[in-house]
Short mmCIF file of C-alpha atoms and ligand atoms in Angstrom, two decimals:
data_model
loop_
_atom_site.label_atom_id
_atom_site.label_comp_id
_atom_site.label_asym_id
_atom_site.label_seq_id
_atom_site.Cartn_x
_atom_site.Cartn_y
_atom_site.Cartn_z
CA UNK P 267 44.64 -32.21 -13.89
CA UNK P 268 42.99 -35.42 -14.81
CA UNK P 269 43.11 -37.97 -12.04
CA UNK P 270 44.45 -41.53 -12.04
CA UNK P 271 41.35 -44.03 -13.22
CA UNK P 272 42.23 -46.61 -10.18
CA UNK P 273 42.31 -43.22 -7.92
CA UNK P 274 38.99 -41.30 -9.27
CA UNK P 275 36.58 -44.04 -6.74
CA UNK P 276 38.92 -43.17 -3.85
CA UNK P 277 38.32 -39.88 -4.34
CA UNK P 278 34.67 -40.13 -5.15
CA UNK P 279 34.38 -42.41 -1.72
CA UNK P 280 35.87 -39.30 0.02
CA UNK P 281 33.06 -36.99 -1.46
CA UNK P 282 30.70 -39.03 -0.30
CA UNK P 283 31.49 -40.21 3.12
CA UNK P 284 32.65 -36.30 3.90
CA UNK P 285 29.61 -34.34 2.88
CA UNK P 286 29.88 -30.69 2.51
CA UNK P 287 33.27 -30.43 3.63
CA UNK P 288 34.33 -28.19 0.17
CA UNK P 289 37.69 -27.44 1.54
CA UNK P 290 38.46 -30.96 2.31
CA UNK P 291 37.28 -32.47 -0.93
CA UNK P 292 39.75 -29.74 -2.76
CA UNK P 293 42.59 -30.43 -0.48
CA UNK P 294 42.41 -34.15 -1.15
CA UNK P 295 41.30 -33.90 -4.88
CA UNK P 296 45.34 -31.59 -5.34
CA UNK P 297 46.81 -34.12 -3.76
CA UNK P 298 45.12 -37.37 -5.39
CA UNK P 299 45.21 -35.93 -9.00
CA UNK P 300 49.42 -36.10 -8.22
CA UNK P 301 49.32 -39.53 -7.25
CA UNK P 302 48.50 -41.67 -10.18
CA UNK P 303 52.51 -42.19 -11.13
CA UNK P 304 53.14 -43.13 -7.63
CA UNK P 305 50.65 -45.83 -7.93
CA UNK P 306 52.36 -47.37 -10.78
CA UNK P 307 55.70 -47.55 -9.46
CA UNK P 308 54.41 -49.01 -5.87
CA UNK P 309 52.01 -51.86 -6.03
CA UNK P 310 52.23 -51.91 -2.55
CA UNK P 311 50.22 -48.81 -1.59
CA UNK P 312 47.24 -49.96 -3.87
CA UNK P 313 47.35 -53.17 -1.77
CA UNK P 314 47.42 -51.81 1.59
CA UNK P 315 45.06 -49.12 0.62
CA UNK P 316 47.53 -46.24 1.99
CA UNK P 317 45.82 -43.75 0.09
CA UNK P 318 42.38 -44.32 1.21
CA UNK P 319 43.76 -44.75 4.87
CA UNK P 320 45.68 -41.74 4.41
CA UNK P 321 42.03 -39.49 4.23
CA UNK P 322 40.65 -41.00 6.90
CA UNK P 323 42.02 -39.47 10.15
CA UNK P 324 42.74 -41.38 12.88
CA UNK P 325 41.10 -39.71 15.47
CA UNK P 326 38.23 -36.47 15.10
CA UNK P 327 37.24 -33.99 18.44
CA UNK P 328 34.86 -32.06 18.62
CA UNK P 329 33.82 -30.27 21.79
CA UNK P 330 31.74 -27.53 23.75
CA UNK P 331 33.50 -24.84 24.76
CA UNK P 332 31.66 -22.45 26.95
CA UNK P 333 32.93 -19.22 28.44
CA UNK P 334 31.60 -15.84 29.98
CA UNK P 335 31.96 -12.62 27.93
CA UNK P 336 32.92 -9.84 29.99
CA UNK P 337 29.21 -8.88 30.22
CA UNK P 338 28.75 -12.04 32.46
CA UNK P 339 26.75 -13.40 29.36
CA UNK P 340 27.31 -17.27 28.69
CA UNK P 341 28.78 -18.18 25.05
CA UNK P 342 29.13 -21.25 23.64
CA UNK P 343 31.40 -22.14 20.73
CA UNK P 344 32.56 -25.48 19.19
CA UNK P 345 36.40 -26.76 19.26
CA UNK P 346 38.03 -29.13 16.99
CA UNK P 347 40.88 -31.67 17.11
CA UNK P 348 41.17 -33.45 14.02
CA UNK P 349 44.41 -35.74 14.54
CA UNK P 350 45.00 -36.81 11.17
CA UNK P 351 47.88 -39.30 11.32
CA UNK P 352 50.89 -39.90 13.50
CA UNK P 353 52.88 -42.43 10.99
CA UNK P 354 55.84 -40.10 11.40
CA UNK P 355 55.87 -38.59 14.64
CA UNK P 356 53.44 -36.84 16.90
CA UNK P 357 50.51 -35.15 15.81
CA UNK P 358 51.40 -31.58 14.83
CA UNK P 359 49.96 -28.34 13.26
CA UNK P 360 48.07 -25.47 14.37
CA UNK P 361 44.73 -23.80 15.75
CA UNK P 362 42.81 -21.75 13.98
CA UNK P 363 39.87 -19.37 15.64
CA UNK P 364 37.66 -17.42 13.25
CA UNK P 365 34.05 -17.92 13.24
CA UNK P 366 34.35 -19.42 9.83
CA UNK P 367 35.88 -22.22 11.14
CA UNK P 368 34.05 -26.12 11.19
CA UNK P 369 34.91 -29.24 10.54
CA UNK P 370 35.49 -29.16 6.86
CA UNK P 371 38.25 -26.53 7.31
CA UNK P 372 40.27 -28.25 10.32
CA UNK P 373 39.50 -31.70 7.89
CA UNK P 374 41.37 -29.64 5.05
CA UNK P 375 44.11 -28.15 6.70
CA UNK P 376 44.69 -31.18 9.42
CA UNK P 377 45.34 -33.12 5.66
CA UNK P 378 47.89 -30.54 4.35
CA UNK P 379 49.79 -30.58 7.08
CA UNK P 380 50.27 -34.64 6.78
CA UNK P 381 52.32 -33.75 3.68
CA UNK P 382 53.52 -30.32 4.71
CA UNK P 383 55.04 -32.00 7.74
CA UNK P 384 56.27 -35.33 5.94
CA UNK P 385 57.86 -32.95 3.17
CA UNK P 386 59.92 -31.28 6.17
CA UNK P 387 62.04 -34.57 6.79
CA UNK P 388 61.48 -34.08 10.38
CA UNK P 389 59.55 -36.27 12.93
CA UNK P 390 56.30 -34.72 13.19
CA UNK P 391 52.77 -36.31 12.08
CA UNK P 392 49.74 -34.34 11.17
CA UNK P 393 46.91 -32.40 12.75
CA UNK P 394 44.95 -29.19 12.95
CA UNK P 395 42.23 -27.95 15.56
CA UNK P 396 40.74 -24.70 16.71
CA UNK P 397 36.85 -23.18 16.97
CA UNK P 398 34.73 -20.95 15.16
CA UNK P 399 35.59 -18.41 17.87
CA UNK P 400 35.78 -14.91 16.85
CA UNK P 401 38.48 -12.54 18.76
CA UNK P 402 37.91 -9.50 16.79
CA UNK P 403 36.56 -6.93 19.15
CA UNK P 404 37.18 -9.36 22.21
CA UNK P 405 39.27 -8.39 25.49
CA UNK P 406 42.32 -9.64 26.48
CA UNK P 407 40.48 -11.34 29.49
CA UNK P 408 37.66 -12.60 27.29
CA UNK P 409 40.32 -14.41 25.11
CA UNK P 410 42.00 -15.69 27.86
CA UNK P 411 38.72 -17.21 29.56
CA UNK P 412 38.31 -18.93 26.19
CA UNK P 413 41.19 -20.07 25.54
CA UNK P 414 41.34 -21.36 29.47
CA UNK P 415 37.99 -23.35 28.80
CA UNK P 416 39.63 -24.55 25.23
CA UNK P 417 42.58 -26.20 27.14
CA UNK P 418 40.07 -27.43 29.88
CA UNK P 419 38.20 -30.05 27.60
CA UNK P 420 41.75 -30.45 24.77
CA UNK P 421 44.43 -31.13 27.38
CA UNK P 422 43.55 -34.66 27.89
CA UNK P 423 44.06 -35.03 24.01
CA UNK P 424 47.74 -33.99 23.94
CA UNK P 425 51.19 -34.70 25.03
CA UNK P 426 54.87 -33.78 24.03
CA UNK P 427 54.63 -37.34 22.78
CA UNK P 428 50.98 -37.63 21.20
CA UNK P 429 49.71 -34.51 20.02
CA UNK P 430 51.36 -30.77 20.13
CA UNK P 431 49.64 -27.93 18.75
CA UNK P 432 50.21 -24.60 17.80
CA UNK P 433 49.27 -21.39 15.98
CA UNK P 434 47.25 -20.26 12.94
CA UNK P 435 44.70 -17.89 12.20
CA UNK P 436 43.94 -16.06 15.27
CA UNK P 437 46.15 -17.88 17.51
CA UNK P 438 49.27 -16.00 18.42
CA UNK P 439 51.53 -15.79 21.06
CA UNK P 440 49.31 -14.82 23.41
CA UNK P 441 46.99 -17.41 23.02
CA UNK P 442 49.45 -19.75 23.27
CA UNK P 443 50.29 -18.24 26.71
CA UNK P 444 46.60 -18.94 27.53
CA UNK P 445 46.51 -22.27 26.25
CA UNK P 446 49.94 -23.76 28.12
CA UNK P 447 49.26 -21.72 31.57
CA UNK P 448 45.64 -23.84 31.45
CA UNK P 449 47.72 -26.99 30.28
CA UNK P 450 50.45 -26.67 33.03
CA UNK P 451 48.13 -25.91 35.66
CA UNK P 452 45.62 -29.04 34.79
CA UNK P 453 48.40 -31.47 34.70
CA UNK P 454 51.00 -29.95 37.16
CA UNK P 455 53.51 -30.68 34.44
CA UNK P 456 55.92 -28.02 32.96
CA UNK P 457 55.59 -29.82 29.44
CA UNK P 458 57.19 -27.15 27.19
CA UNK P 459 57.26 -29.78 24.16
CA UNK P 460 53.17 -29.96 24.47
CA UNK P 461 52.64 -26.62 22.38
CA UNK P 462 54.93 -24.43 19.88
CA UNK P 463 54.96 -21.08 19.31
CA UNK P 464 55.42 -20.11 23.07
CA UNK P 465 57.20 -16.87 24.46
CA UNK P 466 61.32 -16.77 23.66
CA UNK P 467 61.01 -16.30 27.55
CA UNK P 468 59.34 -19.47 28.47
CA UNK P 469 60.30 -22.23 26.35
CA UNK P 470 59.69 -20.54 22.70
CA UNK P 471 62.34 -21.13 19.88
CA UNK P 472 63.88 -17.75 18.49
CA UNK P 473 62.80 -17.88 14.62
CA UNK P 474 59.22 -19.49 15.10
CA UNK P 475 57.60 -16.01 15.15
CA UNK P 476 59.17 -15.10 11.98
CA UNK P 477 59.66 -18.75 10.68
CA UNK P 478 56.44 -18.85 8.01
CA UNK P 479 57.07 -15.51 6.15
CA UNK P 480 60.74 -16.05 6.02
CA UNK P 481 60.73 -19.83 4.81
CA UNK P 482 57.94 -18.46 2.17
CA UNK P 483 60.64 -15.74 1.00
CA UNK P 484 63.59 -18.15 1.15
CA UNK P 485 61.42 -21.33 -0.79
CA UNK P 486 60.39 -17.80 -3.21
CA UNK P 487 64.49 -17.52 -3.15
CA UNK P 488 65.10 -20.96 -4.10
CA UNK P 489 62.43 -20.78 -7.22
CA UNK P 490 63.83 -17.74 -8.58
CA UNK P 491 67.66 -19.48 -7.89
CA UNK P 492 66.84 -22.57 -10.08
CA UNK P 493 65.24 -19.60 -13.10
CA UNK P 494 68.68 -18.11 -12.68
CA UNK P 495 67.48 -15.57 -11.15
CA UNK P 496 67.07 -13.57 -7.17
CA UNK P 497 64.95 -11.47 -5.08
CA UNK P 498 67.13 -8.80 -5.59
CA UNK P 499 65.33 -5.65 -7.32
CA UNK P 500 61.67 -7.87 -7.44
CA UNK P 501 58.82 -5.74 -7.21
CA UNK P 502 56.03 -8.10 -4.70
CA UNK P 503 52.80 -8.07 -3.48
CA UNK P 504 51.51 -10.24 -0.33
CA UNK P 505 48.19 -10.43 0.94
CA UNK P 506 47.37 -9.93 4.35
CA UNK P 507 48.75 -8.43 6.91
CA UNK P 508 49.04 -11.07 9.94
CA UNK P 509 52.36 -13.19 11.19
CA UNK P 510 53.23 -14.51 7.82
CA UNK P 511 52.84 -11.75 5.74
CA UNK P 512 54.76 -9.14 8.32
CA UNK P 513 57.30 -11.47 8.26
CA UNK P 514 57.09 -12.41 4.71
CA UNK P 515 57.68 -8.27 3.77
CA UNK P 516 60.50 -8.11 6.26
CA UNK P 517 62.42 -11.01 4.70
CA UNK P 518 61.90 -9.66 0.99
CA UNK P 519 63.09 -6.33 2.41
CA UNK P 520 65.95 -8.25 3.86
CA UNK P 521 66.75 -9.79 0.19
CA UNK P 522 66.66 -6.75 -1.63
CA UNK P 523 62.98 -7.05 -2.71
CA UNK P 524 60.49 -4.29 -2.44
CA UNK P 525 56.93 -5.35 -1.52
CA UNK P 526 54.34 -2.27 -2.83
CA UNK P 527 51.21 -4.08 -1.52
CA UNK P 528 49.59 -6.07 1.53
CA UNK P 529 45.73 -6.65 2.68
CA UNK P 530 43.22 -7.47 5.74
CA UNK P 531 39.92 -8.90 5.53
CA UNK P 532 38.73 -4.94 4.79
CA UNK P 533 41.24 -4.19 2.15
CA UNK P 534 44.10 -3.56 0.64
CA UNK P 535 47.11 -0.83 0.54
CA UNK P 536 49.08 -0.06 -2.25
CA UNK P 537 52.50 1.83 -1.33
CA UNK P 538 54.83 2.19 -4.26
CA UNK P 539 57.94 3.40 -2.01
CA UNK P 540 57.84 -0.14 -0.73
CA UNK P 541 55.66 -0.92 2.45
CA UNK P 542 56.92 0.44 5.82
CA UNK P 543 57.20 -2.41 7.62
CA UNK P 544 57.98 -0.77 11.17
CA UNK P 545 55.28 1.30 10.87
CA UNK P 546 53.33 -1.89 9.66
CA UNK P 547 54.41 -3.47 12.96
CA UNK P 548 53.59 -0.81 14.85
CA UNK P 549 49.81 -0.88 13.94
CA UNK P 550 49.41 -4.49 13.35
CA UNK P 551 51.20 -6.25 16.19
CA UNK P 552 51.47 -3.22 19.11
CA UNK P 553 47.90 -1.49 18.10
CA UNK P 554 46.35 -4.26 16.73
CA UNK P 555 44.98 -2.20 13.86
CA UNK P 556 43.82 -2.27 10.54
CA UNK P 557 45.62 -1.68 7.06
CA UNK P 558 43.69 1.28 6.71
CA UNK P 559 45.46 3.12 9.38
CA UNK P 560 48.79 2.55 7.72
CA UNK P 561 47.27 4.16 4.62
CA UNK P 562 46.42 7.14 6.83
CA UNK P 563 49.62 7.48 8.74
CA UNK P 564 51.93 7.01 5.44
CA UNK P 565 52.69 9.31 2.22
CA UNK P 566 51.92 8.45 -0.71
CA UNK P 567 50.24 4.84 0.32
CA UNK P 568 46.71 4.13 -0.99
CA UNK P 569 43.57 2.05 0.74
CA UNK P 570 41.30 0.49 -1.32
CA UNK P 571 38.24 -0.71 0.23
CA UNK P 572 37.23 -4.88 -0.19
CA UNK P 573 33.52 -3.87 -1.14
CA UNK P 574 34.40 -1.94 -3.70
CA UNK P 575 37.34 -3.61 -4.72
CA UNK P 576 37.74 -7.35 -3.53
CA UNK P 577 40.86 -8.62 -5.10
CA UNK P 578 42.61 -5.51 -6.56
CA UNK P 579 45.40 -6.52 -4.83
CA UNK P 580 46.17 -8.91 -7.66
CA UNK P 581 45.71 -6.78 -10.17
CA UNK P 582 48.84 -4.56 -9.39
CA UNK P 583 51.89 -5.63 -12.14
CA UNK P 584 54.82 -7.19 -9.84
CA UNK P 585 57.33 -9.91 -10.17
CA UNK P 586 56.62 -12.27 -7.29
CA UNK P 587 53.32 -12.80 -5.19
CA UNK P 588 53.01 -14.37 -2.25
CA UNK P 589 49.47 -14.77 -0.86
CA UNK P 590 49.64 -14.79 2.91
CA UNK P 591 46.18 -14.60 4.25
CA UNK P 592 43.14 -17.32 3.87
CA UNK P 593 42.07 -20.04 1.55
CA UNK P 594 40.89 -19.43 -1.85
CA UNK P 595 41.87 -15.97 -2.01
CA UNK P 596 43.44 -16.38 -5.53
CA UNK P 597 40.91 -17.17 -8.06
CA UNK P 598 41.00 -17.96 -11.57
CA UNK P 599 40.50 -14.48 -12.77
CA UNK P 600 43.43 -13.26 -9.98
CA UNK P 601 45.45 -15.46 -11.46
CA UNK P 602 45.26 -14.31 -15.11
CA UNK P 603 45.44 -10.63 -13.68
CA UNK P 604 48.99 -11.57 -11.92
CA UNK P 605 50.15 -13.14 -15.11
CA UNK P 606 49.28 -10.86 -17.15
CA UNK P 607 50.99 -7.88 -14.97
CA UNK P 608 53.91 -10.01 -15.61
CA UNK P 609 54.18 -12.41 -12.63
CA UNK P 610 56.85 -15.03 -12.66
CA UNK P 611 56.80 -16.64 -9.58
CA UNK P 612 54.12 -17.41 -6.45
CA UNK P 613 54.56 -19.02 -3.37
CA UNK P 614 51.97 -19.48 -0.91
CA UNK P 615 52.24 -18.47 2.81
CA UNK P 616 48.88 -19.19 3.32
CA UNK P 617 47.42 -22.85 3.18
CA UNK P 618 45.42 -23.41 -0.19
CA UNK P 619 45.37 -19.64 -1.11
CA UNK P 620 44.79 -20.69 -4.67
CA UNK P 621 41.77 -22.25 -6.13
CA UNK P 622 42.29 -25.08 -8.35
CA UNK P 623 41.48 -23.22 -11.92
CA UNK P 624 44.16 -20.47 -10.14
CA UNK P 625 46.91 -23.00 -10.04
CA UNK P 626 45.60 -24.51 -13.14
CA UNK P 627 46.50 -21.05 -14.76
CA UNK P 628 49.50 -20.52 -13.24
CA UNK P 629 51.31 -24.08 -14.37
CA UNK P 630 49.69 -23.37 -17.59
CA UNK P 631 51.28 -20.00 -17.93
CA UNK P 632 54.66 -21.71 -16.93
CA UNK P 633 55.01 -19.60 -13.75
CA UNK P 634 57.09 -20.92 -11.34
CA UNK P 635 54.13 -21.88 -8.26
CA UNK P 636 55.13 -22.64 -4.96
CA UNK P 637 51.72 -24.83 -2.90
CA UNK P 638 51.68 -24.26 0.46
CA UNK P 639 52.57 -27.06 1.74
CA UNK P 640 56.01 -26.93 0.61
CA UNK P 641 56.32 -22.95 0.58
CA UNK P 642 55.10 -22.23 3.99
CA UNK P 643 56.57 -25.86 5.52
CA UNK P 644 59.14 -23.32 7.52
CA UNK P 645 56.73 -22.54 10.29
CA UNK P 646 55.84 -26.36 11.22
CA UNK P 647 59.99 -26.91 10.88
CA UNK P 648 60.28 -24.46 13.32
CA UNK P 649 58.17 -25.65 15.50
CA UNK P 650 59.86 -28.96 15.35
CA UNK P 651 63.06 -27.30 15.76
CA UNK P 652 61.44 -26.24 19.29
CA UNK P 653 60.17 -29.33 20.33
CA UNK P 654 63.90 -30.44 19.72
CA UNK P 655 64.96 -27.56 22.39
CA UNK P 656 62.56 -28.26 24.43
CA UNK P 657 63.20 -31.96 24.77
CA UNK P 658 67.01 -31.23 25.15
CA UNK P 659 66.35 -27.98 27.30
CA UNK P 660 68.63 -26.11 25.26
CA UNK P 661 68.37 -23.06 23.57
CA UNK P 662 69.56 -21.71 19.86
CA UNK P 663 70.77 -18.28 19.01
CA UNK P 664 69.08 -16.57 16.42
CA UNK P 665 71.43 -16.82 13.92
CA UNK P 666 71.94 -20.17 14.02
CA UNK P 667 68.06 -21.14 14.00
CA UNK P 668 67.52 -18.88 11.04
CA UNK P 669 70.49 -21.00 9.53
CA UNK P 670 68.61 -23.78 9.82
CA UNK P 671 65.10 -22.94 8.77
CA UNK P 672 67.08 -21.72 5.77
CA UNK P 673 68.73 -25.08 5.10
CA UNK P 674 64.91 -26.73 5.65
CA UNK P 675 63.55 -24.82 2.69
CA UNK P 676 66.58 -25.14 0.41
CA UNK P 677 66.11 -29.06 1.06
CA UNK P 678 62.26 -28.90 0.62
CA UNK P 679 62.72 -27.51 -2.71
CA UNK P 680 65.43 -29.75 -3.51
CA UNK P 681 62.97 -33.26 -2.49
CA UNK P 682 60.26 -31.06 -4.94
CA UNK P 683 62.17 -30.84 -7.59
CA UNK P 684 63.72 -34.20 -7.23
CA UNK P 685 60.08 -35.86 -7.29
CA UNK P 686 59.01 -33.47 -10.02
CA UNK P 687 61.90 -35.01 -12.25
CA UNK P 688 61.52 -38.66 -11.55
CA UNK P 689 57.46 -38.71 -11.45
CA UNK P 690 56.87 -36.95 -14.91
CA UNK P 691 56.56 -33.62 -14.33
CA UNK P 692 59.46 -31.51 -13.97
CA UNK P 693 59.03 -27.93 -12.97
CA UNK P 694 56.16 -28.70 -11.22
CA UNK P 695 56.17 -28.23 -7.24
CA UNK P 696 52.33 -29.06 -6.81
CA UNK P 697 53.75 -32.30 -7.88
CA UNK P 698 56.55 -32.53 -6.45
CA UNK P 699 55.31 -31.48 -2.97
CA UNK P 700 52.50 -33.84 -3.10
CA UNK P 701 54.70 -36.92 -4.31
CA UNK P 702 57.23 -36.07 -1.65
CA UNK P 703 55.67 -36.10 0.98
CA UNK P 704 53.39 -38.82 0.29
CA UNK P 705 56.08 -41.05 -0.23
CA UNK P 706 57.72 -40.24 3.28
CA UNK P 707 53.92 -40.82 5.12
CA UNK P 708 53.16 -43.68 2.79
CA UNK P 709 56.62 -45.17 3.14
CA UNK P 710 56.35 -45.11 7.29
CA UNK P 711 52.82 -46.22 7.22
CA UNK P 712 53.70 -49.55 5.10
CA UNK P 713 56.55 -50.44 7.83
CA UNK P 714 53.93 -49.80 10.60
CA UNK P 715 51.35 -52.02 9.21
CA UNK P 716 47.93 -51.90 9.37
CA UNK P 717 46.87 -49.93 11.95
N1 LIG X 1032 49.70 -23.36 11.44
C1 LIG X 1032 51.01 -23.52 10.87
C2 LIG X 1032 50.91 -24.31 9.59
O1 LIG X 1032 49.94 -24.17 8.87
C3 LIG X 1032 52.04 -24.02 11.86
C4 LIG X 1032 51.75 -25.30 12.54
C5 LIG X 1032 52.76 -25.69 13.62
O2 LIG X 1032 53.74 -24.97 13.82
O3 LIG X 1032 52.52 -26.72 14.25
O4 LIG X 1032 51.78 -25.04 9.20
#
């Protein structure tokens, strides 16, 4: 999409005072190109230069984190806090360890979760962190040392009331254990409201586990409810094979779906029955395994290697696809494949899944595409939905949780559409998202004033 001529220099100003941070520049390039109608209807913004203010974030960490391997070695990695802006509430989002990780990618995701968050309605600001950490093939104990000496240099950083991390890549429940045991025993506080994603047993919501993959599904729901359509019968394929996407399969299951494919970083299975997602479970979550065990343990399911293959995933015909595992894993070419094995609708589980000439070929295709930021808003919600336990220590069933996250994702869809209709571009949710929860941030920062 072409971008707005009074927005192109605030864009180019971000290229330039962020070099090499690819991800960033493509998060903030999605979201500017939607802005230009918001511009004209609100001379206000241009004059308190919200938009530029809004991708620069308040505050950037970066620290040393060191940490014996079990060998007794010394290792040494680098942790980031990027707290991108607290107009609306407390910094919030997630940490991500994987050694791919620096400063562009917390940049990029710490700014999609400004809008992700401000889309949700609820009061939570913006941020990301994590470290280019790599716990594949670690030990328990070696995670927990590093996620002990993590907590040791980020605890003075956070706060129920200032900033309140949680998962993402890498970071699971146990981590999160880790990370608040360190926390509580630094500050001799029990602060449940300081991290999200904890154990059901010690301050965790019921729901957050499952909260991304299911709001994916039910925002997947809502697109296929405003085509006239449901999940019902849909034939879908989700990419990878970690919270979201388990929980992603077991909601389509739940809906009357049947997902035939699902990935890790070495490949891809294809299981026309319809994926077994206990077994899945089993080998992902209990064995911490790889999709190519499933392949072996199942009938009729098929591995096909990433070397040989990289994206074949997307080249199997389905219905709906929801990519659930890293950034950029839908190209342009993936994108053509899906549509032409007769795709109608994508939501992302995963932030930024889709390159820009992928989305570019979806909206031109007229498939309905759901960005991240609104499709996979249901894991942040929940999280707010725990901080709002925690700070009332109370505690939802089940049921009633899932009711809610339910309700978040019918309303998220509902504020796309909404600002798809009134800023000139209806059916569009990259627009919609964007607008929406711009507005909310922009709206809040205005009343703040300039600080
Ligand atoms: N990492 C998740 C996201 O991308 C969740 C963040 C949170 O719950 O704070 O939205």
């Amino acid at each position: 999409m072409a971008m707005d001529e009074k927005i192109e220099p605030i864009y180019d100003e971000v290229v330039r005072h962020n070099p090499g941070e690819v991800e960033f520049h493509q998060a903030v390039r999605e979201v500017l190109e939607s802005l230009g109608p918001v511009l004209s209807k609100h001379p206000e913004f241009a004059e308190r230069k919200i938009i530029e203010r809004i991708c620069e974030p308040e505050r950037q960490i970066i620290f040393r984190v060191p940490w014996h391997d079990d060998r007794g070695e010394v290792q040494i990695n680098r942790g980031f806090r990027v707290e991108f802006n607290s107009a609306l509430g407390p910094y919030k989002g997630g940490l991500r360890f994987h050694p791919s990780v620096y400063l562009g990618t917390v940049k990029f995701l710490g700014f999609e979760q400004v809008f992700k968050n401000g889309l949700t309605g609820m009061p939570i600001g913006g941020g990301k962190g994590g470290a280019d950490f790599d716990p594949k093939g670690r030990s328990t104990n070696e995670v927990m040392r590093f996620c002990q000496s993590f907590m040791t240099e980020l605890y003075r950083h956070l706060g129920e009331y200032t900033d309140v991390p949680a998962g993402d890549t890498g970071v699971g429940a146990r981590e999160i254990g880790y990370l608040f045991g360190q926390y509580k025993r630094i500050t001799n506080r029990y602060e449940s409201g300081v991290l999200t994603g904890k154990g059901v047993d010690w301050g965790g919501a019921l729901v957050r586990t499952e909260a991304t993959g299911y709001g994916t599904v039910f925002f997947a729901e809502e697109m296929l409810r405003a085509r006239g359509d449901s999940m019902d019968g849909k034939s879908v394929v989700v990419s990878g094979s970690g919270n979201v996407a388990l929980y992603a399969i077991e909601q389509v299951h739940q809906l009357g779906g049947r997902v035939i494919a699902c990935s890790d970083s070495n490949g891809a299975i294809h299981d026309p029955q319809g994926i077994d997602i206990e077994l899945l479970r089993e080998i992902k979550e209990i064995e911490r395994g790889r999709v190519s065990d499933y392949a072996q343990r199942r009938a009729g399911a098929r591995f096909r290697e990433r070397t040989v293959d990289p994206n074949s995933i997307w080249e199997l015909p389905c219905d709906v696809a929801l990519p659930c595992a890293t950034q950029n894993e839908v190209t342009g070419r993936d994108a053509k494949s899906l549509i032409h094995g007769g795709c109608q609708v994508v939501a992302e589980g995963a932030n930024m899944p889709t390159t820009p000439e992928g989305i570019r070929a979806f909206l031109d295709a007229g498939i309905a595409f759901g960005p991240g930021k609104a499709a996979n808003a249901g894991g942040v919600a929940t999280s707010a939905l725990e901080m709002q336990q925690n700070a009332s220590r109370d505690r939802w069933t089940f049921a009633y949780t899932e009711e809610r996250l339910r309700g978040i994702m019918r309303d998220i869809h509902a504020r796309c559409e909404t600002a798809a209709d009134e800023y000139g571009s209806p059916g569009n949710y990259v627009v919609g998202a964007n607008v929406a929860g711009f507005l909310r941030v922009a709206n809040a920062m205005v009343a703040l004033g300039l600080v």
